[in-house]
Structure formats: C-alpha cells, structure tokens
Short mmCIF file of C-alpha atoms and ligand atoms in Angstrom, two decimals:
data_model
loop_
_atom_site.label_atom_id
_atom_site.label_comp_id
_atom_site.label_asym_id
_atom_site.label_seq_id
_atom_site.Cartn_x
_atom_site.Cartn_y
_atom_site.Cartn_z
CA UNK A 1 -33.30 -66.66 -137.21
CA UNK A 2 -29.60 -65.24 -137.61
CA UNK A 3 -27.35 -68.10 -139.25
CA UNK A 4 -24.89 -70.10 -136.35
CA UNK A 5 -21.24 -68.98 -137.32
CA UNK A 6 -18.92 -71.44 -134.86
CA UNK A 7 -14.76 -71.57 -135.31
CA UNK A 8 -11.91 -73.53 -133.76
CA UNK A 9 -9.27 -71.27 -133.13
CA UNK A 10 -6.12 -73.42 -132.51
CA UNK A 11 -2.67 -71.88 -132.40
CA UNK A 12 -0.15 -73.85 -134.60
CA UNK A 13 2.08 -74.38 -131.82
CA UNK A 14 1.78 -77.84 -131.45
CA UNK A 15 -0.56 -81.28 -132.72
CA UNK A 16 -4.20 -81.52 -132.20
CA UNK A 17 -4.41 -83.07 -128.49
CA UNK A 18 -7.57 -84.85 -127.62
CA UNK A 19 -8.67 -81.59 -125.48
CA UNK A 20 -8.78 -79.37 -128.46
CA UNK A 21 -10.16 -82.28 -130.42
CA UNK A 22 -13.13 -82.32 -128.62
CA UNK A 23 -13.26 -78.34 -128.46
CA UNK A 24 -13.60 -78.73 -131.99
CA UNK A 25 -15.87 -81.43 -132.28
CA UNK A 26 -18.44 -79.39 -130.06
CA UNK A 27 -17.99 -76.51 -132.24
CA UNK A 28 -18.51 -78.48 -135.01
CA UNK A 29 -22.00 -80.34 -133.88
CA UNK A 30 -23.15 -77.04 -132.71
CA UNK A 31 -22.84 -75.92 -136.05
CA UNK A 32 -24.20 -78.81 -137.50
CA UNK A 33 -27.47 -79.42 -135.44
CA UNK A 34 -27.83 -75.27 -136.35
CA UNK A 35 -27.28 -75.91 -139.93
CA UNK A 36 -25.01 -73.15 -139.39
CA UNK A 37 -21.24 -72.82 -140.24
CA UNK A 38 -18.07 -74.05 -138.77
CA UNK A 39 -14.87 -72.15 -139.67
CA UNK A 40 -11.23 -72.84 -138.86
CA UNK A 41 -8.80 -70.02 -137.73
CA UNK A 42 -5.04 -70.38 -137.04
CA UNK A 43 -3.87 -68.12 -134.41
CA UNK A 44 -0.23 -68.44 -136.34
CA UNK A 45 0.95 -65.02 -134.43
CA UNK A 46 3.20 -66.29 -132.71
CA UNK A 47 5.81 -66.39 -135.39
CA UNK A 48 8.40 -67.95 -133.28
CA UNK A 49 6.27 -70.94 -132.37
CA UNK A 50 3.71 -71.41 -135.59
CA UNK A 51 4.78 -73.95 -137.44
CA UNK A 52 3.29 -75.20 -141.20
CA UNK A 53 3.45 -78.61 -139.92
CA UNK A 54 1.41 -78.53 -136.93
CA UNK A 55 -1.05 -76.84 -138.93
CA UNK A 56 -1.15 -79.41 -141.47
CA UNK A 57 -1.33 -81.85 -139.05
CA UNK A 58 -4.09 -80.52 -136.85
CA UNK A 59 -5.87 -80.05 -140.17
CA UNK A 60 -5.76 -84.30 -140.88
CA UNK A 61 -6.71 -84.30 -137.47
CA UNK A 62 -10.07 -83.29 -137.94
CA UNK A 63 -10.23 -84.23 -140.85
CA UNK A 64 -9.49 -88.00 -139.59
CA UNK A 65 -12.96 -87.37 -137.60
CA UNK A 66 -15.08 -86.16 -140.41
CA UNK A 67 -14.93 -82.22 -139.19
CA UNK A 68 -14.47 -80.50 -142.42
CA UNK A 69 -14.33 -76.19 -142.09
CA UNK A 70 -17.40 -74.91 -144.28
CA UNK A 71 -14.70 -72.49 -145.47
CA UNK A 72 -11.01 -72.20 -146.14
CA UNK A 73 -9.02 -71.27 -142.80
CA UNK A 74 -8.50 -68.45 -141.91
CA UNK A 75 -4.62 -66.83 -140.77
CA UNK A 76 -4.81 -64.53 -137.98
CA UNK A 77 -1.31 -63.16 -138.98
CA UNK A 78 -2.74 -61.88 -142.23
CA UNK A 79 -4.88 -59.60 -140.53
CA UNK A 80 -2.84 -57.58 -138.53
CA UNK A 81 -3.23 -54.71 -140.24
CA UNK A 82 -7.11 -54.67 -139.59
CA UNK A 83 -6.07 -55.37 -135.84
CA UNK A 84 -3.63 -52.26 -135.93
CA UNK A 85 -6.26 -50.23 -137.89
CA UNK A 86 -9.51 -51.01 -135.03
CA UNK A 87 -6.64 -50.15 -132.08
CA UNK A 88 -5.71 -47.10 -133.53
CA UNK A 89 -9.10 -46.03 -133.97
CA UNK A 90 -9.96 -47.06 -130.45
CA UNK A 91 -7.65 -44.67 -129.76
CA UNK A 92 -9.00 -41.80 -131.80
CA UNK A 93 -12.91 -42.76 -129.58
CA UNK A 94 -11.03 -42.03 -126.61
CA UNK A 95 -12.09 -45.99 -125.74
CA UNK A 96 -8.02 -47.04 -125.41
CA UNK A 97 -5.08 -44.65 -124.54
CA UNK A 98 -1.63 -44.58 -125.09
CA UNK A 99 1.39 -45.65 -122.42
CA UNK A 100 4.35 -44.98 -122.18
CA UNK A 101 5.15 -46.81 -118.79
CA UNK A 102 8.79 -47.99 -118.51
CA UNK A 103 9.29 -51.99 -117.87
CA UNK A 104 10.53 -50.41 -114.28
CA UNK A 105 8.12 -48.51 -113.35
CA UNK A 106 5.32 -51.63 -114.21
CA UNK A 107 7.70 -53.58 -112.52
CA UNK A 108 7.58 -51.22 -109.33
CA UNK A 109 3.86 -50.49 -109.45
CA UNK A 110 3.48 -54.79 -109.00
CA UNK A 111 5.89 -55.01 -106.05
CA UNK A 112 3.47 -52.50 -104.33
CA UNK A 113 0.58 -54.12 -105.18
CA UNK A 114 1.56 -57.55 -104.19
CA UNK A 115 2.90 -56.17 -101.16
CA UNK A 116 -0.07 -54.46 -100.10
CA UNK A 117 -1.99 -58.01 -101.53
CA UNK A 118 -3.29 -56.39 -103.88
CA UNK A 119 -3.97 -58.25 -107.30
CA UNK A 120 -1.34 -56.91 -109.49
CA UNK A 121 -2.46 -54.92 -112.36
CA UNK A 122 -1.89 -51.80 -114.35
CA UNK A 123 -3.20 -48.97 -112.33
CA UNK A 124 -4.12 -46.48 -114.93
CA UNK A 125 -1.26 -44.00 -114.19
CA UNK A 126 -1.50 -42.56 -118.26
CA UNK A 127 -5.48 -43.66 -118.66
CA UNK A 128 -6.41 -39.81 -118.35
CA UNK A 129 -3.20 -38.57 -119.35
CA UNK A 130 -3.96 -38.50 -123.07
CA UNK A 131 -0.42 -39.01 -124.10
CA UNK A 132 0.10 -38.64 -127.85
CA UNK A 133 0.89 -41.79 -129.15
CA UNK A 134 4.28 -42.17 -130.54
CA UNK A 135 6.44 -45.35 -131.44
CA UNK A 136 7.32 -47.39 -128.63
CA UNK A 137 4.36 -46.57 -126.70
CA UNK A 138 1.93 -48.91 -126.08
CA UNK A 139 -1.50 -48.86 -126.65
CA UNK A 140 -3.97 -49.68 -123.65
CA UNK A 141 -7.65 -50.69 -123.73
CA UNK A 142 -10.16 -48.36 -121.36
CA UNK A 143 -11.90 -50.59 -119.14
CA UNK A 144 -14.92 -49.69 -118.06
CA UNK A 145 -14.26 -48.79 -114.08
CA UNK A 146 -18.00 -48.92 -112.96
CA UNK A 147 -20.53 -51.97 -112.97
CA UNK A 148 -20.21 -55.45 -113.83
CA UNK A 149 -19.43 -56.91 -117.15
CA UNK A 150 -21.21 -60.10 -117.19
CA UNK A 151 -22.58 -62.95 -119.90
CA UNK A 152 -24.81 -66.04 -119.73
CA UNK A 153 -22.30 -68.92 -120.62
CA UNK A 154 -24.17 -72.05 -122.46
CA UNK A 155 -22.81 -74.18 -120.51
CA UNK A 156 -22.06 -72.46 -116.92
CA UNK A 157 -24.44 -70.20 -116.41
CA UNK A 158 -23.92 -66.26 -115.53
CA UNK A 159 -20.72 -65.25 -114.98
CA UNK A 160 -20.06 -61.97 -113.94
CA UNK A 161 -17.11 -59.79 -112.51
CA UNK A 162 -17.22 -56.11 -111.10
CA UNK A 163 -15.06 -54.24 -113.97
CA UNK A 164 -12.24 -52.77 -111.53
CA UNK A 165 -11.06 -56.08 -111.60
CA UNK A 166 -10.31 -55.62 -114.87
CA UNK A 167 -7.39 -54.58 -116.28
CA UNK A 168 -6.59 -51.66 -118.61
CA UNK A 169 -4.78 -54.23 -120.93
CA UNK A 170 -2.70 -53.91 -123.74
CA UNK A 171 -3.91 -54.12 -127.26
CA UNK A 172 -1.34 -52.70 -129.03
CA UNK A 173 2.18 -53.10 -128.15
CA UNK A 174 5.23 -50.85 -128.18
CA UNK A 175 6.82 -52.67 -131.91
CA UNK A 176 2.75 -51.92 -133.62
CA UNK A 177 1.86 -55.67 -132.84
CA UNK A 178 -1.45 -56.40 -131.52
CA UNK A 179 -2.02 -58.82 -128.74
CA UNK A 180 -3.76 -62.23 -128.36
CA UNK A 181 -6.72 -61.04 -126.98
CA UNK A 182 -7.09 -58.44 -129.37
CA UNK A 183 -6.84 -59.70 -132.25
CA UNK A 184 -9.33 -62.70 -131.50
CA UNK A 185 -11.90 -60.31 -130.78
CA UNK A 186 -11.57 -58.49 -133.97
CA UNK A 187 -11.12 -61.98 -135.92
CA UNK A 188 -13.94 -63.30 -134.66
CA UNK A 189 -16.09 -59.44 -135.29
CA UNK A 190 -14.88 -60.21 -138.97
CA UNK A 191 -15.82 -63.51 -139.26
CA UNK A 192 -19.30 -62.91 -137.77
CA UNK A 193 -18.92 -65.51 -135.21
CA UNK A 194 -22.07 -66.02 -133.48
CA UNK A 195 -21.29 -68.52 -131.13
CA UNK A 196 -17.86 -68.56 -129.40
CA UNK A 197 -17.10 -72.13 -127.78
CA UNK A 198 -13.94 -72.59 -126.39
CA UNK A 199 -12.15 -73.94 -123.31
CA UNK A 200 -12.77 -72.27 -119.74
CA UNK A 201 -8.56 -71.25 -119.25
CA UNK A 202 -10.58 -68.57 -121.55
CA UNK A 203 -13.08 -66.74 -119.41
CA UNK A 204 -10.37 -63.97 -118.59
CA UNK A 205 -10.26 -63.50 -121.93
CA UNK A 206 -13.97 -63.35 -122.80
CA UNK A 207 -14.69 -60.68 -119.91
CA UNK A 208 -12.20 -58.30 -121.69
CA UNK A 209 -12.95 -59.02 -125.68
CA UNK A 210 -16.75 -58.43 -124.64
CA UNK A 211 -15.63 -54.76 -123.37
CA UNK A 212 -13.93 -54.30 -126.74
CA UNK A 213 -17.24 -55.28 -128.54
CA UNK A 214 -19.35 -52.89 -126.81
CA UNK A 215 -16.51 -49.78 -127.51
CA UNK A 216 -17.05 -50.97 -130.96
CA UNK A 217 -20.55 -51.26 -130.99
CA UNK A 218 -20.64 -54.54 -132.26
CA UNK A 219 -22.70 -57.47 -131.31
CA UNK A 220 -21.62 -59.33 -128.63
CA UNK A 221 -21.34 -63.31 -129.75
CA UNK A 222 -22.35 -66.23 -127.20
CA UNK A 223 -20.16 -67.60 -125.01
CA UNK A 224 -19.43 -71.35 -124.08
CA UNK A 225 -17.05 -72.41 -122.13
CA UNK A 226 -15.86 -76.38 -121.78
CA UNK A 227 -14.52 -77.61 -118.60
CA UNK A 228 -10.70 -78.95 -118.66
CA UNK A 229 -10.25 -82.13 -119.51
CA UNK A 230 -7.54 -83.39 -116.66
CA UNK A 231 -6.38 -87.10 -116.39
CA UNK A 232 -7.96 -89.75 -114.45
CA UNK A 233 -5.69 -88.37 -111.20
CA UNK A 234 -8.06 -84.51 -111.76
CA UNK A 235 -4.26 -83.50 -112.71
CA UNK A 236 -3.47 -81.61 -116.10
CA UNK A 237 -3.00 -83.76 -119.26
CA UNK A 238 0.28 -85.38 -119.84
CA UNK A 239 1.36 -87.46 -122.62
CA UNK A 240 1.01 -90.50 -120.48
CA UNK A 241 -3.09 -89.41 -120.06
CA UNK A 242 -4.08 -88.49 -123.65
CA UNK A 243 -1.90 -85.29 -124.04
CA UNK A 244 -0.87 -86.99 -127.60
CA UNK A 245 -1.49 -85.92 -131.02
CA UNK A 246 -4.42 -86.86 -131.96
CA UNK A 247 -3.31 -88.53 -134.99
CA UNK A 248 -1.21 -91.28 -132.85
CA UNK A 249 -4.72 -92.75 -131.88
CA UNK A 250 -5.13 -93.13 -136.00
CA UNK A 251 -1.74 -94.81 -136.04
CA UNK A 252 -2.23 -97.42 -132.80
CA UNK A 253 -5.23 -98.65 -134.26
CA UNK A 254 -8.22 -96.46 -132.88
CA UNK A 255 -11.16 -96.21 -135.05
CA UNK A 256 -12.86 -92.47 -135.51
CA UNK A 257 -16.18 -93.77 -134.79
CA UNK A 258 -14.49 -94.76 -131.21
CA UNK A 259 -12.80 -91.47 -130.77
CA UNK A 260 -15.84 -89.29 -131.55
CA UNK A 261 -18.10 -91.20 -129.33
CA UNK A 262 -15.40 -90.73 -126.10
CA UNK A 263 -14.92 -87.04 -127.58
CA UNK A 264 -18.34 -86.29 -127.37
CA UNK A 265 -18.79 -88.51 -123.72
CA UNK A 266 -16.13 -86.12 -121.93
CA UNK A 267 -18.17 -84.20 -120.70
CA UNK A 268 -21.84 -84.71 -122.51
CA UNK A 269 -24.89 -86.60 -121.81
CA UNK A 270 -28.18 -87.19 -122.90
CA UNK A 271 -30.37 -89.89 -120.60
CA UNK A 272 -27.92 -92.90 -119.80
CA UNK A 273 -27.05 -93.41 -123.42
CA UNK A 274 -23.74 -94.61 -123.98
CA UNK A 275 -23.17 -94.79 -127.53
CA UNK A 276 -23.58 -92.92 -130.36
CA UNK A 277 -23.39 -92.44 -133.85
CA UNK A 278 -22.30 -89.42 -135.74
CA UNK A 279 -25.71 -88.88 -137.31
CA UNK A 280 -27.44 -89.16 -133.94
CA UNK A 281 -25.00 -86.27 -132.59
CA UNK A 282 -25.72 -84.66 -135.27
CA UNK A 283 -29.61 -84.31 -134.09
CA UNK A 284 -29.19 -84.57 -130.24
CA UNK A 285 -26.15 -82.62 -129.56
CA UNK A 286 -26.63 -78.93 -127.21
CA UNK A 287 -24.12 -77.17 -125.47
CA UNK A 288 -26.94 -76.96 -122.45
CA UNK A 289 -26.37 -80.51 -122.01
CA UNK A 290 -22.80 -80.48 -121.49
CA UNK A 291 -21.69 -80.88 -117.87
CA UNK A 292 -20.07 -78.02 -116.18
CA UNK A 293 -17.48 -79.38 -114.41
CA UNK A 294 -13.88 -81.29 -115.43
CA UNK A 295 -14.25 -84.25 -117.86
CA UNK A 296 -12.12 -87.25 -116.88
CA UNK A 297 -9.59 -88.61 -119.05
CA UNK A 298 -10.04 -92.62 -118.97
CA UNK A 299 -8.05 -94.92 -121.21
CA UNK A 300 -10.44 -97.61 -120.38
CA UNK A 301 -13.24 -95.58 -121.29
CA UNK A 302 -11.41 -95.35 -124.80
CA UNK A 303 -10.76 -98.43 -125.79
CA UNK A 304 -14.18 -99.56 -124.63
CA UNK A 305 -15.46 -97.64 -127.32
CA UNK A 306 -12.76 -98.91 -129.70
CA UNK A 307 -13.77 -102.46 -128.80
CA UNK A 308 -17.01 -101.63 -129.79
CA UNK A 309 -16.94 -100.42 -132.95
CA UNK A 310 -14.23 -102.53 -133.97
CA UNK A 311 -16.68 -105.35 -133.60
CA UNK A 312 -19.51 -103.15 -135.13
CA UNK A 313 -18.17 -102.58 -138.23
CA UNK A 314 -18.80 -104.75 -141.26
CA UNK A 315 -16.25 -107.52 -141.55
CA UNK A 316 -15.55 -106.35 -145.00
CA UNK A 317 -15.09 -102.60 -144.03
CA UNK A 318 -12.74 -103.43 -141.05
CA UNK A 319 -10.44 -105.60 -143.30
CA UNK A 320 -10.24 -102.94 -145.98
CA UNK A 321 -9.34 -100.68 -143.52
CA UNK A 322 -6.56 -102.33 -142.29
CA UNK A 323 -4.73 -102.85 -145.21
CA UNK A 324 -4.82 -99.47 -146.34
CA UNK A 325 -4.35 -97.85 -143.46
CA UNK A 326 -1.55 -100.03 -141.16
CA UNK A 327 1.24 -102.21 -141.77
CA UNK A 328 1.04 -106.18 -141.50
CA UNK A 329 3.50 -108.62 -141.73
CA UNK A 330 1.62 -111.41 -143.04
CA UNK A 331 -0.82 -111.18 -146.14
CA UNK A 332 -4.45 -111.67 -144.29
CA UNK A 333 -6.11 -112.96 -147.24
CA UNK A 334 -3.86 -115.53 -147.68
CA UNK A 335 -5.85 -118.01 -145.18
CA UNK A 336 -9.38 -118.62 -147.12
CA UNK A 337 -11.02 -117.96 -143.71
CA UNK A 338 -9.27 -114.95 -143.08
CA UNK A 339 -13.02 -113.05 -142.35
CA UNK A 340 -13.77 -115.15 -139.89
CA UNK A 341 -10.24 -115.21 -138.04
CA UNK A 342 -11.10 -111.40 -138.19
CA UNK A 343 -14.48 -111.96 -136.55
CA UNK A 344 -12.75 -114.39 -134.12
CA UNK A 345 -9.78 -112.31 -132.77
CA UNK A 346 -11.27 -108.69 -132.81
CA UNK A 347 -13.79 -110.17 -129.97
CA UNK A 348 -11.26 -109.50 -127.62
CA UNK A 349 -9.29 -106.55 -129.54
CA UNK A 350 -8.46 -103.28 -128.27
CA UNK A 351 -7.37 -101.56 -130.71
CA UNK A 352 -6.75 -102.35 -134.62
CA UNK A 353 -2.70 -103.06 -133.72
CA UNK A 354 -3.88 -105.48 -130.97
CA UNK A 355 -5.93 -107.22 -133.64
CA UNK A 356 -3.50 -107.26 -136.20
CA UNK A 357 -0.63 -108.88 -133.10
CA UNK A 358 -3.29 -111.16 -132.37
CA UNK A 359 -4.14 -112.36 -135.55
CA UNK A 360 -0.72 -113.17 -136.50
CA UNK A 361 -0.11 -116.52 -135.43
CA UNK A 362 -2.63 -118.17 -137.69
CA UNK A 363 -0.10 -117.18 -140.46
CA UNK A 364 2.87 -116.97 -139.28
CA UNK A 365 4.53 -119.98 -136.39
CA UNK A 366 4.67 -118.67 -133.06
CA UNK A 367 7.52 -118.25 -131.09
CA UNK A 368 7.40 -120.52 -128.25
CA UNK A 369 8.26 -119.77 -124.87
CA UNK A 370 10.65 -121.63 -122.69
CA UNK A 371 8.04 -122.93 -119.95
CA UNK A 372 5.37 -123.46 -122.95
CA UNK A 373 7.81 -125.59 -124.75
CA UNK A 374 8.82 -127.55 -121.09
CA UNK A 375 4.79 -128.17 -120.63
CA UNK A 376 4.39 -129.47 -124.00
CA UNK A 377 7.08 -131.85 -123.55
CA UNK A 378 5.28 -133.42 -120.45
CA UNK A 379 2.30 -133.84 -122.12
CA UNK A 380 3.62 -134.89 -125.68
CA UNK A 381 2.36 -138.89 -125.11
CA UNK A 382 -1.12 -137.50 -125.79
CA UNK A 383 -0.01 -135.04 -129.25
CA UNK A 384 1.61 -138.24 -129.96
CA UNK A 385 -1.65 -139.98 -129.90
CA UNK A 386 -3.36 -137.26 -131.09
CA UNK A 387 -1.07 -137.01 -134.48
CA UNK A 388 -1.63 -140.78 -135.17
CA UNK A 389 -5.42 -139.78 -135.30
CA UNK A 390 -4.89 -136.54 -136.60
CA UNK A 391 -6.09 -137.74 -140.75
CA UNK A 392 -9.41 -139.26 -139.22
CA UNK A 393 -10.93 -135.78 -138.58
CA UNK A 394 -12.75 -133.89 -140.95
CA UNK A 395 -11.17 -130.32 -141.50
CA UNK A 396 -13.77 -129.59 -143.90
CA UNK A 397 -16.26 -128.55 -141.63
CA UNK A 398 -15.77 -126.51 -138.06
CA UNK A 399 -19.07 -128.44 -136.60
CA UNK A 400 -17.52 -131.96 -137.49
CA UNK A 401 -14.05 -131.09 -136.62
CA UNK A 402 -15.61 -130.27 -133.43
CA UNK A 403 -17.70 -133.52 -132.94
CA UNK A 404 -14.78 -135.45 -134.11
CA UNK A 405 -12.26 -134.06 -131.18
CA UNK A 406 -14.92 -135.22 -129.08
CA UNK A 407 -15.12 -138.62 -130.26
CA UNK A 408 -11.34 -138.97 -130.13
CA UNK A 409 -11.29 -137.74 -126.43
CA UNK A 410 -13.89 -140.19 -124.99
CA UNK A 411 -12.59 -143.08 -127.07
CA UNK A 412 -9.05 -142.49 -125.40
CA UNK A 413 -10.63 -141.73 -122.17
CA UNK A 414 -9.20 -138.50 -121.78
CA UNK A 415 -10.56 -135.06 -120.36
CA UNK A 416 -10.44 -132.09 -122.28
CA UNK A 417 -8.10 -130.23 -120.69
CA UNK A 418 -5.21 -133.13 -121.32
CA UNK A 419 -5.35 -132.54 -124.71
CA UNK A 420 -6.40 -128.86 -124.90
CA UNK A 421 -3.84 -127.73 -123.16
CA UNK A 422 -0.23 -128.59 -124.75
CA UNK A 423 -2.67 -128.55 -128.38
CA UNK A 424 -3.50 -124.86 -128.09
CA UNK A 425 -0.14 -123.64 -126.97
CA UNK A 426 1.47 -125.79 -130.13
CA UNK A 427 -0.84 -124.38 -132.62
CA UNK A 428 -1.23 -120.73 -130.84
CA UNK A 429 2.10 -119.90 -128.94
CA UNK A 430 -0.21 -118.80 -126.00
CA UNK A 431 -2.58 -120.06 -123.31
CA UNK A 432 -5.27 -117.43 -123.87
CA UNK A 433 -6.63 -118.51 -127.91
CA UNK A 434 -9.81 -119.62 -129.49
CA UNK A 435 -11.10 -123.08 -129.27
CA UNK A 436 -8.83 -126.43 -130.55
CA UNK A 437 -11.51 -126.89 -132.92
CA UNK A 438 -11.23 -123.13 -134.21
CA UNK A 439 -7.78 -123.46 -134.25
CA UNK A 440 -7.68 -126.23 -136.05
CA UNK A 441 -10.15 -125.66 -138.30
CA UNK A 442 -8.93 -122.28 -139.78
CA UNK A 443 -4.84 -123.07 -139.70
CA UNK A 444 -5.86 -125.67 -141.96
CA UNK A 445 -4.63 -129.72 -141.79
CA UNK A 446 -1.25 -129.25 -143.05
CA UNK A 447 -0.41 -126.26 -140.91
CA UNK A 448 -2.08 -127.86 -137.57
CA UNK A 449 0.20 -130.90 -138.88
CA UNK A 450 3.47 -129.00 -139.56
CA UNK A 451 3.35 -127.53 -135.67
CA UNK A 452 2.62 -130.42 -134.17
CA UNK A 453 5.39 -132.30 -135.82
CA UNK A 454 7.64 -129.04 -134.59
CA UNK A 455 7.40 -130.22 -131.16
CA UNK A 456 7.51 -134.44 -132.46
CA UNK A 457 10.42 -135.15 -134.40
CA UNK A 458 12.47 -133.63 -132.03
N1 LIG B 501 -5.77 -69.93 -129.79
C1 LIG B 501 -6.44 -70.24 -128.57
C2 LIG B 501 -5.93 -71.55 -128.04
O1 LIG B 501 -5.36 -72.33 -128.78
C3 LIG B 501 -7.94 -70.37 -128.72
C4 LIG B 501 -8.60 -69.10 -128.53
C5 LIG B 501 -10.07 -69.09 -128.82
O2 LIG B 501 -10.67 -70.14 -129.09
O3 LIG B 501 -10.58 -67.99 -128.78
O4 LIG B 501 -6.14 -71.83 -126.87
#
C-alpha cells in the first residue's frame, strides 16, 4: 500500500487559532495511525502579510501538542518558479489560455451577470481566442465546460458540481505571480500529498485544483474536509470564543493533554468515550468518524478536560511543571506539605493559574475583605476561646488535629459552624476553602497562630 503523505498548510498571517490547531492535529493522527508522514507547508505568499513571527509561533504551537513535521517545512514562496514553470506549460497543452481582459471590461461583464442573476464569473471571452501571451496578460485555467467534476470527501461524502459552474480562473497573474489556488495544487503534486485534509471554506478550492491535476495527469490526492468550528452561539470564532493563539492556552494554565483531548472532541467520536489519551488516538483515530457538521466551541467543555488532567497527572509531574513553565509569587516548596496542598487545591482547579491563585494563601496572608473582617469581629469570643486552646492540639498529625477540634467543640458546647466559620475566613481570606483541620494542619501552628492573633490583638 502507497505510503500516507498528510500536510498542514497554514499561511503565516497570523497565530495558530484553536481551528487550525485541530486541522492539524487531524492531519497529524491520520498520519500517524497510517504510519505515514506529516509535513508542514507555509503558504508565506502573501509577502505583505507573512510574517517570521507567526511562523515561529505557529511552529511552538504544535509543537506545545507533541505534532512534530516528519520533515523540515516547506516555503511556498520558494517555489514560485516551479508554479510559473507548470502555468506556462499549461499554456503550451492548450489546458490554460492567456487574457488580456481590462479591469473594466471584467468589471462590466459582472454588472451584467448580476443583473441578469447570474453568478458572476469570467465568461470565457479570450478562452478560444488563443491570444499570445505577453506581459501583463494573465494567464487563465481551461475548465472543463461538460460533466461534473466530483470527489468522495472522507468525511462528507460525494460532492459533486456540474463544471460550468466553474470558473476559468486565474493561475497566473498579469506581474508572473501565481495564485493561491495554484500554487497549492502544484505544492502539494510536489510533495506527493496523498491525503489532503483541510477545512470545508476549501471545497471551492478543491473542485478547481482537482481539474488542474487531471490537465496534468497527475494523481488526484484524497480529500477531507472539517466542518467550521463556530462558537457556542453557531457564529464565527471571535477572540472572546477561542479565536486566540493557541499558545495563550499554554500561558493561562491549560495542560496539552487537555487541549488535545477537546481538539480531537470537536468534532470526533468513537462510542460515548469521553477521554482520551494521545496513544489511544493514535490507534483509534479515522477521518470516517469525524462528524460532518459544525463543531461547537465550549469553554466549559475545555476546562473540563483541563480539570481532568490536572488532577490526573502525577503530583510530582504537575509541580515540576509549574515551576518551569509559569510564574509564582511564593516559593511552593517552602511549606513541607506543599504536595499535598497541590493535591488539595487542584480538586477544584481550572486551569494551572487558578491553581497557582488558589494555592497562594497557604503561603502568603490573605487580604481580608471588609464584611469578612466585620463577621470575624462578631464571632471573635469563640477565636478567643479557641486561641487559649489552640497549644492542646496536636499539629503533628491531620487525623488527630481533626479528632482534637472535635473534642474542643463538644467540650465548649459549640456547633461546628460557630467556630468554622470566622476560623476558615482568618486562616483562608475566603468562605469557599478546605477543611479547619486541613487548614490548620498544613499552615502549620505558628502560622494558624500568627493569623489568628491578626484579628486578636487588635
Ligand atoms: N493556507 C490555507 C489556509 O490557511 C490552507 C490551504 C490548504 O490547506 O490547502 O487556510
């Protein structure tokens, strides 16, 4: 069986998004599950809006998620003379022709059409013409004007369109600079792509570039088109919905296990399995199973997955990664049972950042608000109490610390909640905290001491 060649063709116009993330990520597993190739192509002609750094960046990007190119990438702009070469010989076959149409006379020949609602497109008035071609003229493509040109997507099935609705477009233009649609054909010809995936604003482009593969006599590669990603409203993508660079999900604390398993759910199923891990993608991934209509953006979807595999990782692993890879205020392995704070907080963490915020007050005081500091004062007869008591409990172990709160609440006769209460928000700066006994347990007697004595002395 012939080899799987896949690519990710972004333009360098901008950062990796999560839509093109995901484009690549099914390219990439495709490949994979193949044990085929996965290749990486800039389309950097657009010299206006290419930029180094967005290729650099979308580069980290997948690199962030493990998708590595099984060669080095590959410029589109350096192979513009190739593209210029296959157009003029196009040309030569009598397969493209050469225009010399005037800006005002296309402009005319659209009026008409839309006025007669018509779908605007060129109408072939130099197709048969055989113009020599000279500078400034442009070079169109012959479309075929009978049949259908038609392919059997992997993921929706046949498509097919009757070939006058194709247009005799433009593959080389009036300056000797090919066009988009082109020079992707050719690029992917050279790089023996085998399998084209891609998202479905793309079909257009596939019914033409297939045309130009069978003038050429090449093979013709699959097709797979991926349904739009749109935000949770069925709109297009804004920054708000997950339009973001990819890499700002690194830097807020998502984990790449997280992102890869809601990459790979927008849009793909297998049974009612929910998560997954790389190496099972890696076996159960298809393109058949990929759903053919819109994926949903969802950022509770997201950081579902985050909140996962923040608390699947080992304890170890998570707190190496977050003090290589983010910025915290307070040194975490300062407290001796700064592990199991880890274990503690992340229960409830969305992202790493969250964890890191919530983690912070067992090293550094809290800043109490206004009504927390009011409620504390009404109830400060029982910290009082508490404090005198305070040396009789055993910090030394979280299960007798525990037992020994109890004791002290029924010989006091109070309820838990009394001392609970004004205790957590003292030692925690907030209602919503682990257990007294945690608390008091891993701040340690002479911090538990020092904020309790915040709130006495005054
Ligand atoms: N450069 C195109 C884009 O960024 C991709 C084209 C393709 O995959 O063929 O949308």
């Amino acid at each position: 069986m012939k080899q799987e060649i896949t690519r990710f063709a972004p333009s360098p116009t901008g950062h990796l998004h999560l839509g093109g993330a995901r484009t690549a990520l099914f390219s990439w597993l495709f490949a994979q599950k193949n044990k085929g190739k996965f290749l990486l192509r800039f389309e950097d002609t657009d010299k206006e809006r290419s930029k180094k750094e967005y290729e650099e960046s979308i580069i980290s990007s997948l690199a962030w998620l493990g998708i590595e190119p099984d060669e080095d990438p590959v410029f589109q702009s350096k192979n513009i003379e190739l593209h210029r070469t296959v157009a003029l010989r196009l040309l030569e076959s009598g397969n493209a022709y050469s225009c010399d149409c005037s800006p005002e006379q296309l402009n005319e020949m659209r009026e008409k059409q839309i006025e007669q609602k018509m779908q605007p497109r060129y109408d072939g008035f130099n197709r048969d013409k055989n113009l020599p071609h000279k500078e400034g003229n442009v070079i169109r493509f012959k479309m075929p004007i009978q049949g259908k040109t038609s392919f059997e997507d992997k993921i929706l099935g046949t498509i097919s369109v009757n070939n006058k609705e194709l247009d005799d477009f433009i593959i080389l233009r009036g300056d000797g600079s090919p066009t988009y649609n082109f020079s992707a054909a050719i690029d992917d010809q050279e790089m023996k792509i085998t399998t084209v995936i891609r998202g479905d604003d793309h079909i257009t482009n596939t019914l033409k570039q297939i045309n130009i593969f069978k003038s050429l006599e090449e093979p013709i590669p699959n097709y797979a088109h991926l349904p739009m990603v749109l935000s949770n409203t069925g709109k297009r993508l804004s920054k708000r919905d997950g339009a973001v660079d990819l890499l700002d999900y690194k830097k807020s604390g998502y984990l790449k296990e997280a992102l890869i398993n809601y990459l790979v759910k927008l849009g793909w199923t297998y049974s009612d399995q929910e998560i997954f891990s790389k190496e099972e993608l890696l076996s159960l991934f298809t393109l058949e199973a990929v759903n053919s209509s819109p994926a949903k953006f969802s950022e509770e979807l997201i950081n579902f997955y985050n909140n996962h595999y923040i608390n699947s990782i080992q304890i170890e692993d998570l707190y190496q990664l977050i003090i290589k890879e983010y910025d915290v205020s307070y040194k975490i392995d300062s407290n001796i049972h700064y592990l199991e704070i880890l274990k503690l907080i992340r229960e409830g963490s969305k992202t790493l950042l969250d964890l890191i915020n919530q983690m912070q007050f067992f090293y550094e005081t809290p800043q109490y608000e206004e009504k927390h500091k009011d409620f504390i004062q009404t109830n400060i007869e029982i910290i009082s109490v508490f404090k005198e008591n305070i040396s009789t409990l055993d910090f030394s172990d979280l299960k007798m610390l525990e037992n020994n709160i109890k004791e002290f609440l029924s010989s006091k006769d109070l309820k838990f909640p009394q001392l609970g209460k004004p205790l957590r928000l003292i030692l925690a700066g907030r209602e919503n905290a682990p257990s007294i006994s945690q608390l008091l347990f891993f701040l340690g007697y002479e911090e538990s001491l020092k904020r309790i004595n915040l709130f006495l002395t005054k």
